[in-house]
């Protein structure tokens, strides 16, 4: 009975790691979009906004990107821990 449960767990992907990678890619995309919206879509998406202007746009974009890198690292660690945990069961 125990071998059936561990083999099923090995075949399923680590959902948390996949979600962290997905969120990381979204955060990095949003950071790049905030910083370079004028070059990506042809006009400044945040024009007329009182908050996201000048240096603040770069600061917010960099923060989004840093958070994306953190989420990717967290997903990597979660995947690595699950892989090590699976090897201990054998």
mmCIF file of C-alpha atoms in Angstrom:
data_model
loop_
_atom_site.group_PDB
_atom_site.id
_atom_site.type_symbol
_atom_site.label_atom_id
_atom_site.label_comp_id
_atom_site.label_asym_id
_atom_site.label_seq_id
_atom_site.Cartn_x
_atom_site.Cartn_y
_atom_site.Cartn_z
ATOM 1 C CA UNK A 1 0.000 0.000 0.000
ATOM 2 C CA UNK A 2 2.818 2.410 0.821
ATOM 3 C CA UNK A 3 4.546 1.946 -2.565
ATOM 4 C CA UNK A 4 1.380 2.824 -4.467
ATOM 5 C CA UNK A 5 1.042 6.131 -2.590
ATOM 6 C CA UNK A 6 4.676 7.170 -3.151
ATOM 7 C CA UNK A 7 4.633 6.254 -6.837
ATOM 8 C CA UNK A 8 1.519 8.390 -7.361
ATOM 9 C CA UNK A 9 3.175 11.333 -5.600
ATOM 10 C CA UNK A 10 6.270 11.038 -7.784
ATOM 11 C CA UNK A 11 4.236 11.181 -10.958
ATOM 12 C CA UNK A 12 2.400 14.398 -10.007
ATOM 13 C CA UNK A 13 4.227 17.665 -10.639
ATOM 14 C CA UNK A 14 5.019 20.001 -7.802
ATOM 15 C CA UNK A 15 2.070 22.370 -8.071
ATOM 16 C CA UNK A 16 3.511 24.978 -5.728
ATOM 17 C CA UNK A 17 6.730 25.225 -7.714
ATOM 18 C CA UNK A 18 4.810 25.514 -10.976
ATOM 19 C CA UNK A 19 2.597 28.240 -9.510
ATOM 20 C CA UNK A 20 5.644 30.115 -8.219
ATOM 21 C CA UNK A 21 7.271 29.962 -11.669
ATOM 22 C CA UNK A 22 4.063 31.197 -13.305
ATOM 23 C CA UNK A 23 3.700 34.074 -10.846
ATOM 24 C CA UNK A 24 7.389 34.919 -11.242
ATOM 25 C CA UNK A 25 7.026 35.211 -14.995
ATOM 26 C CA UNK A 26 3.957 37.436 -14.568
ATOM 27 C CA UNK A 27 5.751 39.717 -12.100
ATOM 28 C CA UNK A 28 8.793 40.078 -14.350
ATOM 29 C CA UNK A 29 6.512 40.769 -17.330
ATOM 30 C CA UNK A 30 4.619 43.462 -15.411
ATOM 31 C CA UNK A 31 7.886 45.021 -14.270
ATOM 32 C CA UNK A 32 9.203 45.172 -17.820
ATOM 33 C CA UNK A 33 5.838 46.488 -19.074
ATOM 34 C CA UNK A 34 5.765 49.251 -16.466
ATOM 35 C CA UNK A 35 9.283 50.384 -17.315
ATOM 36 C CA UNK A 36 9.109 50.048 -21.111
ATOM 37 C CA UNK A 37 5.400 50.463 -21.972
ATOM 38 C CA UNK A 38 6.163 53.300 -24.355
ATOM 39 C CA UNK A 39 8.524 51.135 -26.424
ATOM 40 C CA UNK A 40 6.391 47.962 -26.214
ATOM 41 C CA UNK A 41 2.968 49.311 -27.232
ATOM 42 C CA UNK A 42 3.956 52.604 -28.840
ATOM 43 C CA UNK A 43 2.653 55.019 -26.216
ATOM 44 C CA UNK A 44 3.107 55.516 -22.494
ATOM 45 C CA UNK A 45 0.346 53.479 -20.862
ATOM 46 C CA UNK A 46 0.758 55.371 -17.597
ATOM 47 C CA UNK A 47 0.610 58.860 -19.114
ATOM 48 C CA UNK A 48 -1.731 61.028 -17.106
ATOM 49 C CA UNK A 49 -1.224 58.983 -13.971
ATOM 50 C CA UNK A 50 -0.188 61.080 -11.010
ATOM 51 C CA UNK A 51 1.561 58.214 -9.219
ATOM 52 C CA UNK A 52 3.476 56.271 -11.871
ATOM 53 C CA UNK A 53 5.697 58.900 -13.468
ATOM 54 C CA UNK A 54 9.412 59.419 -13.968
ATOM 55 C CA UNK A 55 11.599 57.720 -11.401
ATOM 56 C CA UNK A 56 8.621 56.167 -9.605
ATOM 57 C CA UNK A 57 7.844 54.152 -12.740
ATOM 58 C CA UNK A 58 11.361 52.685 -12.694
ATOM 59 C CA UNK A 59 11.239 51.990 -8.960
ATOM 60 C CA UNK A 60 7.909 50.155 -9.231
ATOM 61 C CA UNK A 61 9.106 48.203 -12.283
ATOM 62 C CA UNK A 62 12.299 47.126 -10.521
ATOM 63 C CA UNK A 63 10.329 46.095 -7.431
ATOM 64 C CA UNK A 64 8.031 43.946 -9.580
ATOM 65 C CA UNK A 65 11.039 42.320 -11.210
ATOM 66 C CA UNK A 66 12.788 41.683 -7.892
ATOM 67 C CA UNK A 67 9.646 40.093 -6.499
ATOM 68 C CA UNK A 68 9.437 37.922 -9.625
ATOM 69 C CA UNK A 69 13.020 36.749 -9.127
ATOM 70 C CA UNK A 70 12.210 35.977 -5.479
ATOM 71 C CA UNK A 71 9.142 33.938 -6.525
ATOM 72 C CA UNK A 72 11.234 31.991 -9.062
ATOM 73 C CA UNK A 73 13.826 31.220 -6.378
ATOM 74 C CA UNK A 74 11.055 30.120 -4.026
ATOM 75 C CA UNK A 75 9.676 27.792 -6.703
ATOM 76 C CA UNK A 76 13.146 26.363 -7.304
ATOM 77 C CA UNK A 77 13.611 25.674 -3.589
ATOM 78 C CA UNK A 78 10.151 24.081 -3.321
ATOM 79 C CA UNK A 79 10.893 21.796 -6.291
ATOM 80 C CA UNK A 80 14.295 20.878 -4.895
ATOM 81 C CA UNK A 81 12.879 20.087 -1.445
ATOM 82 C CA UNK A 82 10.149 17.913 -2.917
ATOM 83 C CA UNK A 83 12.704 16.045 -5.011
ATOM 84 C CA UNK A 84 14.878 15.415 -1.941
ATOM 85 C CA UNK A 85 11.808 14.375 0.050
ATOM 86 C CA UNK A 86 10.884 11.815 -2.635
ATOM 87 C CA UNK A 87 14.363 10.301 -2.512
ATOM 88 C CA UNK A 88 14.109 9.851 1.263
ATOM 89 C CA UNK A 89 10.947 7.748 0.855
ATOM 90 C CA UNK A 90 12.717 5.132 -1.251
#
